[in-house]
C-alpha positions in Angstrom: -205.7 178.2 -58.9 -207.6 180.8 -56.8 -206.6 182.2 -53.4 -209.4 180.2 -51.7 -207.9 177.0 -53.0 -204.6 177.9 -51.4 -206.2 179.0 -48.1 -209.6 177.2 -47.8 -212.2 178.8 -45.5 -212.7 176.6 -42.4 -216.1 174.9 -42.0 -217.4 175.6 -38.5 -220.5 174.3 -36.6 -221.9 176.4 -33.8 -223.6 174.5 -31.0 -225.3 176.8 -28.4 -228.7 177.4 -26.9 -230.6 180.5 -28.1 -229.5 183.6 -26.2 -226.8 186.2 -25.8 -224.0 183.7 -25.7 -225.0 182.3 -29.1 -225.3 185.8 -30.6 -221.8 186.7 -29.3 -220.3 183.6 -30.7 -222.0 184.1 -34.1 -220.6 187.6 -34.3 -217.0 186.4 -33.5 -217.3 183.7 -36.2 -218.6 186.3 -38.7 -215.4 188.4 -38.2 -213.2 185.3 -38.3 -213.7 184.7 -42.0 -215.1 181.2 -41.6 -218.0 179.3 -43.1 -220.8 178.4 -40.6 -222.1 175.1 -42.0 -224.4 174.4 -39.0 -225.9 176.5 -36.2 -228.2 174.6 -33.8 -229.3 174.0 -30.3 -227.4 170.9 -29.0 -230.6 169.9 -27.0 -232.5 169.2 -30.2 -229.6 168.4 -32.6 -229.3 164.8 -33.9 -225.8 163.3 -34.3 -226.4 162.4 -37.9 -227.2 166.0 -38.7 -223.9 167.1 -37.3 -222.1 164.4 -39.2 -223.8 165.3 -42.5 -222.7 169.0 -42.1 -219.0 167.8 -42.2 -217.5 170.6 -40.1 -213.8 170.9 -39.4 -214.4 172.8 -36.1 -217.2 172.7 -33.6 -217.6 175.7 -31.3 -219.6 174.8 -28.2 -221.0 177.2 -25.6 -220.8 175.1 -22.4 -223.5 175.3 -19.7 -225.0 172.9 -17.3 -228.2 172.3 -19.3 -226.4 170.7 -22.3 -224.3 168.2 -20.4 -226.6 165.3 -21.3 -226.9 166.5 -24.9 -223.1 166.5 -25.3 -223.0 162.9 -24.1 -225.6 162.0 -26.7 -223.6 163.8 -29.4 -220.4 162.1 -28.3 -220.1 159.7 -31.4 -220.3 162.7 -33.8 -218.0 164.9 -31.7 -215.4 162.2 -31.6 -215.0 161.9 -35.4 -211.4 161.9 -36.6 -210.1 165.3 -37.9 -212.8 167.2 -35.9 -211.5 170.0 -33.6 -213.6 171.1 -30.6 -213.5 174.6 -29.3 -215.3 175.2 -25.9 -216.3 178.5 -24.3 -218.3 179.2 -21.1 -221.8 180.4 -22.1 -221.9 182.9 -19.2 -218.5 184.4 -20.1 -219.5 184.6 -23.8 -222.8 186.4 -23.0 -221.0 189.1 -20.9 -218.0 189.5 -23.3 -218.2 192.9 -25.0 -216.1 195.7 -26.4 -212.3 195.2 -26.3 -212.5 191.9 -24.5 -214.9 190.5 -27.2 -212.6 191.7 -30.0 -209.5 190.2 -28.3 -211.2 186.8 -27.8 -212.4 186.9 -31.4 -208.9 187.4 -32.7 -207.7 184.4 -30.6 -210.6 182.3 -31.9 -209.8 183.3 -35.6 -206.1 182.4 -35.0 -207.1 178.9 -33.7 -209.5 178.3 -36.6 -207.1 179.4 -39.3 -204.0 177.9 -37.6 -201.8 181.0 -37.4 -200.2 183.1 -34.6 -201.5 186.5 -35.6 -203.6 187.7 -32.6 -202.7 191.4 -32.7 -205.3 194.1 -33.7 -205.1 195.6 -37.2 -202.2 198.1 -37.4 -200.2 196.5 -34.7 -198.4 193.9 -36.9 -194.7 193.7 -36.7 -192.7 195.8 -39.1 -191.3 193.8 -42.0 -187.5 193.3 -41.7 -185.4 194.9 -44.4 -184.1 192.3 -46.9 -180.9 192.7 -48.7 -181.2 192.3 -52.5 -178.6 190.1 -54.2 -176.2 191.7 -56.7 -172.6 192.5 -57.3 -171.1 195.5 -55.4 -170.1 198.5 -57.4 -166.6 198.2 -58.9 -164.1 200.6 -57.3 -162.3 203.0 -59.6 -158.9 201.7 -60.9 -156.0 204.0 -59.9 -154.1 205.5 -62.8 -150.5 204.6 -63.2 -149.4 208.2 -63.5 -150.9 208.9 -60.0 -148.8 206.1 -58.4 -145.5 206.9 -60.1 -144.4 209.7 -57.6 -145.0 207.3 -54.7 -143.0 204.5 -56.3 -140.0 206.9 -56.9 -140.2 208.1 -53.3 -140.2 204.5 -51.9 -137.2 203.6 -54.1 -135.2 206.6 -52.8 -135.9 205.5 -49.2 -135.1 201.9 -49.7 -131.4 202.2 -48.8 -132.2 203.7 -45.4 -134.4 200.8 -44.4 -132.5 198.5 -41.8 -131.4 195.2 -43.4 -132.1 191.8 -41.9 -128.6 191.7 -40.3 -129.2 192.8 -36.7 -128.3 189.3 -35.4 -125.4 187.2 -36.5 -125.0 183.8 -34.9 -121.6 182.7 -33.7 -119.5 180.8 -36.2 -119.2 177.7 -34.0 -122.9 177.2 -33.9 -124.8 175.6 -36.7 -128.2 174.0 -37.0 -128.3 170.2 -37.7 -129.4 169.2 -41.0 -130.9 165.8 -40.0 -133.2 164.6 -37.2 -130.5 162.3 -35.9 -128.1 165.2 -35.5 -130.8 167.2 -33.7 -131.5 164.4 -31.2 -127.8 163.8 -30.6 -127.3 167.5 -29.9 -129.9 167.3 -27.1 -128.4 164.3 -25.3 -126.2 165.1 -22.2 -122.5 164.1 -22.3 -121.6 161.6 -19.6 -118.1 161.4 -18.2 -116.2 158.3 -19.3 -115.0 157.4 -15.7 -118.4 157.1 -14.2 -118.6 154.8 -11.2 -120.5 151.6 -11.8 -123.9 151.5 -10.0 -123.8 148.9 -7.3 -126.6 146.4 -7.6 -129.1 146.4 -4.7 -128.5 143.5 -2.3 -130.8 140.6 -2.9 -133.4 140.0 -0.2 -132.7 137.0 2.0 -134.5 133.9 0.8 -137.8 133.3 2.4 -137.8 130.0 4.2 -140.2 127.5 2.8 -143.2 126.9 5.0 -143.6 123.5 6.3 -146.2 121.5 4.5 -149.5 121.5 6.4 -151.9 118.7 6.4 -155.5 119.8 6.5 -156.8 116.8 8.3 -158.5 118.3 11.4 -160.3 121.6 11.0 -162.1 121.4 14.3 -159.2 123.2 16.1 -159.3 126.3 13.9 -160.0 129.5 15.7 -160.1 133.2 14.7 -159.1 134.2 18.3 -156.3 132.4 20.0 -157.9 132.0 23.4 -157.1 128.9 25.3 -160.2 129.0 27.4 -162.5 128.9 24.3 -160.6 126.1 22.5 -162.1 123.2 24.4 -165.6 124.5 24.1 -165.2 125.0 20.3 -163.7 121.5 19.9 -166.4 119.9 21.9 -169.2 121.7 20.1 -167.7 120.7 16.7 -167.2 117.1 17.6 -170.8 116.6 18.8 -172.5 115.4 15.7 -175.8 114.8 17.4 -176.5 118.4 18.3 -179.4 120.1 16.5 -179.0 123.0 14.1 -180.1 126.4 15.5 -183.6 127.3 14.3 -184.3 130.7 12.6 -187.2 132.4 14.4 -189.6 134.0 11.9 -192.4 134.6 14.3 -191.3 138.2 15.1 -190.6 139.3 11.5 -192.5 142.3 10.1 -192.5 144.5 7.0 -191.2 148.0 7.2 -193.8 150.7 6.7 -192.1 152.6 3.9 -194.9 155.2 3.8 -194.5 156.0 7.5 -190.7 156.1 7.2 -190.9 158.6 4.3 -190.5 162.3 5.2 -193.7 164.2 5.7 -192.9 166.6 2.9 -192.9 163.9 0.3 -196.4 162.8 1.3 -197.7 166.4 1.2 -196.5 167.1 -2.3 -199.0 167.8 -5.1 -199.4 169.2 -8.6 -201.5 172.3 -8.4 -203.0 173.7 -11.6 -204.4 177.2 -11.6 -206.6 178.5 -14.4 -209.4 181.0 -15.3 -210.6 182.6 -18.5 -209.8 180.2 -21.4 -208.9 177.6 -18.8 -211.3 174.8 -19.7 -209.6 174.2 -23.1 -206.1 174.5 -21.7 -206.9 172.3 -18.7 -208.5 169.7 -21.0 -205.3 169.5 -23.1 -203.1 169.3 -20.0 -205.1 166.5 -18.3 -205.5 164.5 -21.6 -201.7 164.4 -22.0 -201.0 163.1 -18.5 -200.1 159.4 -18.0 -202.5 157.0 -16.3 -200.4 157.1 -13.1 -198.8 159.9 -11.1 -196.8 159.8 -7.8 -198.6 162.9 -6.6 -202.3 164.1 -6.5 -203.4 166.7 -9.1 -205.3 169.7 -7.6 -207.2 171.9 -10.0 -208.5 175.4 -9.0 -210.3 177.4 -11.7 -212.8 180.1 -10.8 -216.2 179.5 -12.4 -219.2 181.8 -12.2 -222.0 180.1 -10.5 -219.7 177.5 -8.9 -220.7 174.7 -11.3 -217.6 172.6 -10.4 -219.6 169.4 -10.7 -220.0 170.1 -14.5 -216.2 170.8 -14.7 -215.6 167.4 -13.2 -217.8 165.7 -15.8 -216.1 167.5 -18.7 -212.5 166.7 -17.5 -213.4 163.1 -16.7 -214.1 162.5 -20.4 -210.6 163.2 -21.5 -208.4 162.6 -18.4 -206.8 159.1 -18.0 -206.7 159.9 -14.2 -209.8 159.7 -12.1 -211.4 163.1 -11.6 -213.5 164.0 -8.5 -214.7 167.0 -6.6 -212.7 167.7 -3.5 -214.5 167.7 -0.1 -213.5 169.0 3.3 -211.9 166.3 5.4 -211.0 164.1 2.4 -207.4 163.1 1.8 -205.7 164.0 -1.5 -204.9 160.7 -3.3 -201.9 160.3 -5.5 -202.7 159.6 -9.1 -206.2 161.3 -9.0 -207.5 164.7 -10.1 -209.2 166.8 -7.4 -211.2 169.8 -8.5 -211.2 172.5 -5.8 -214.1 174.9 -5.2 -213.5 178.5 -4.2 -213.9 177.7 -0.5 -211.7 174.6 -0.3 -208.1 174.7 0.8 -205.5 172.1 1.9 -203.4 171.5 5.0 -200.4 169.1 5.4 -200.6 166.3 7.9 -198.2 163.5 8.8 -199.7 161.1 6.2 -200.4 163.6 3.4 -202.6 166.4 2.2 -206.2 166.9 3.5 -208.8 169.2 2.2 -210.4 171.7 4.5 -212.9 174.6 4.3 -211.1 177.9 3.6 -212.9 181.1 2.9 -209.9 182.4 0.9 -209.6 179.1 -1.1 -206.3 177.3 -1.9 -203.1 178.6 -0.3 -200.0 177.9 -2.3 -197.8 178.2 0.8 -199.5 175.1 2.3 -197.8 172.9 -0.3 -194.4 171.2 0.3 -192.0 173.1 -2.0 -189.5 170.3 -2.5 -192.1 167.7 -3.6 -194.7 169.9 -5.4 -195.3 171.4 -8.8 -197.4 174.4 -9.9 -198.8 175.2 -13.3 -200.4 178.5 -14.2 -202.7 178.2 -17.2 -204.7 180.8 -19.1 -206.7 183.1 -16.8 -204.7 182.3 -13.6 -205.0 185.0 -10.9 -202.2 187.6 -10.8 -202.3 187.4 -7.0 -200.9 183.8 -7.3 -197.7 185.0 -9.0 -195.9 186.1 -5.9 -196.6 182.9 -3.8 -195.7 180.8 -6.9 -192.3 182.4 -7.2 -191.7 182.0 -3.5 -192.6 178.3 -3.8 -190.2 178.0 -6.7 -187.4 179.7 -4.7 -187.9 177.0 -2.1 -187.4 174.2 -4.6 -190.8 173.7 -6.3 -191.2 173.1 -10.1 -193.3 176.0 -11.5 -194.4 176.5 -15.1 -196.6 178.8 -17.2 -198.6 178.3 -20.3 -197.6 180.0 -23.6 -199.0 179.8 -27.1 -202.0 180.9 -29.1 -204.5 179.1 -26.8 -203.6 181.3 -23.8 -206.4 183.9 -23.9 -205.4 185.6 -20.6 -201.6 185.2 -20.2 -200.9 187.8 -17.6 -200.1 185.5 -14.7 -198.5 182.7 -16.8 -196.3 185.2 -18.6 -195.2 186.7 -15.3 -193.8 183.4 -14.0 -192.2 182.7 -17.4 -190.5 186.1 -17.4 -189.1 185.2 -14.0 -187.3 182.2 -15.5 -189.8 179.4 -14.9 -190.7 176.7 -17.4 -192.8 177.7 -20.4 -194.8 175.6 -22.9 -198.1 174.5 -24.3 -200.3 172.4 -22.0 -199.4 169.2 -23.8 -195.6 170.0 -23.5 -196.0 170.8 -19.8 -197.8 167.5 -19.3 -194.9 165.6 -20.9 -192.4 167.2 -18.4 -194.8 166.3 -15.5 -195.0 162.7 -16.7 -191.2 162.4 -16.9 -190.8 163.7 -13.3 -193.8 162.2 -11.4 -195.1 159.5 -13.8 -195.3 155.8 -12.7 -194.3 152.9 -14.8 -196.4 149.7 -15.3 -195.1 148.3 -12.0 -196.2 151.4 -10.1 -192.7 152.7 -9.6 -191.7 156.3 -10.1 -190.3 157.2 -13.5 
């Protein structure tokens, strides 16, 4: 059996429009030791051609022009056992030097299914392994060498104190049976002890006179003579009508208005950047179909093509995905994609989106009822506000694992003691805390 049989080379299809992005991706795949079974423009590629190539992985350079083409190729891309790897075309075209090499190592690790993403020469030193075997036999002392010591010990034996420092008194002895030991522990009572006088019996309780329950109309909880006639007359009047229960003034309690304002301004904020589309896709795909809080997504995109991001995430998310607009209210159980100039402010009835030149502000969220997830590429400037929100009671987590291409911000919050995990694992924790059951109640 050859080495290639033990570790088969992955079959990869590259879908990208001609240009710099396609060239960069081809170079990364060439250094990743994979077999490129298909390289084509998704605008002209037919689904059957992709199916006939039988790739194990499909690397796609995402851009606005191929959105409709991906929908046309959806049957072939949804084949079982096929793994999709997305990359932003503009980022791939600009990636060069150290950044390109780093991204290529992460891509190779994903395609080969291992964790080695360090550059050559930076691998961990192998740990020293102890080899099995018997220890060396110590030398046996010779009897002639021990003889002088034995004679010296024999000469000193008479001077060693004997075991006679304590001699028990003659009248004491230990019992030889359990009964004797128990008897020795019992106290001796004097023979002329005075008898204990019996407690006087309580006087007999006189028997109550038998009562005849014939007339209950005279019963009363309060012994007031003035009320007795009125009670009796009311009870004896059989023709009086029963009091009617007035339901005309009943109303339902507005539970949403009675809830504290902080609970209605809670949200799940997801921050991402480089490498974020893949991590965000895995996070949203693992969420349940109902959440008690809205999901806010902020990921910086060159060119501001947030509409395309909404389309991509809507394909995999069980929750509705829409683009946030100023003046709109954040709806629980929906995903709102925030542009760079959209922030939030808390009102009495929940969160509302507003125009903000600086974008989303973490401090605007209610700490007690909010959660914050930092994925690959999150801005380092968000680490401080995220930890402040966590100190006030928010749930904060950071992405770890091989799919985290830019882990600086996520690693910083994890190092501060926050929750760590893959996007799918973080989604499971979110579902357990804020998920809704089939009846719409919180989990």
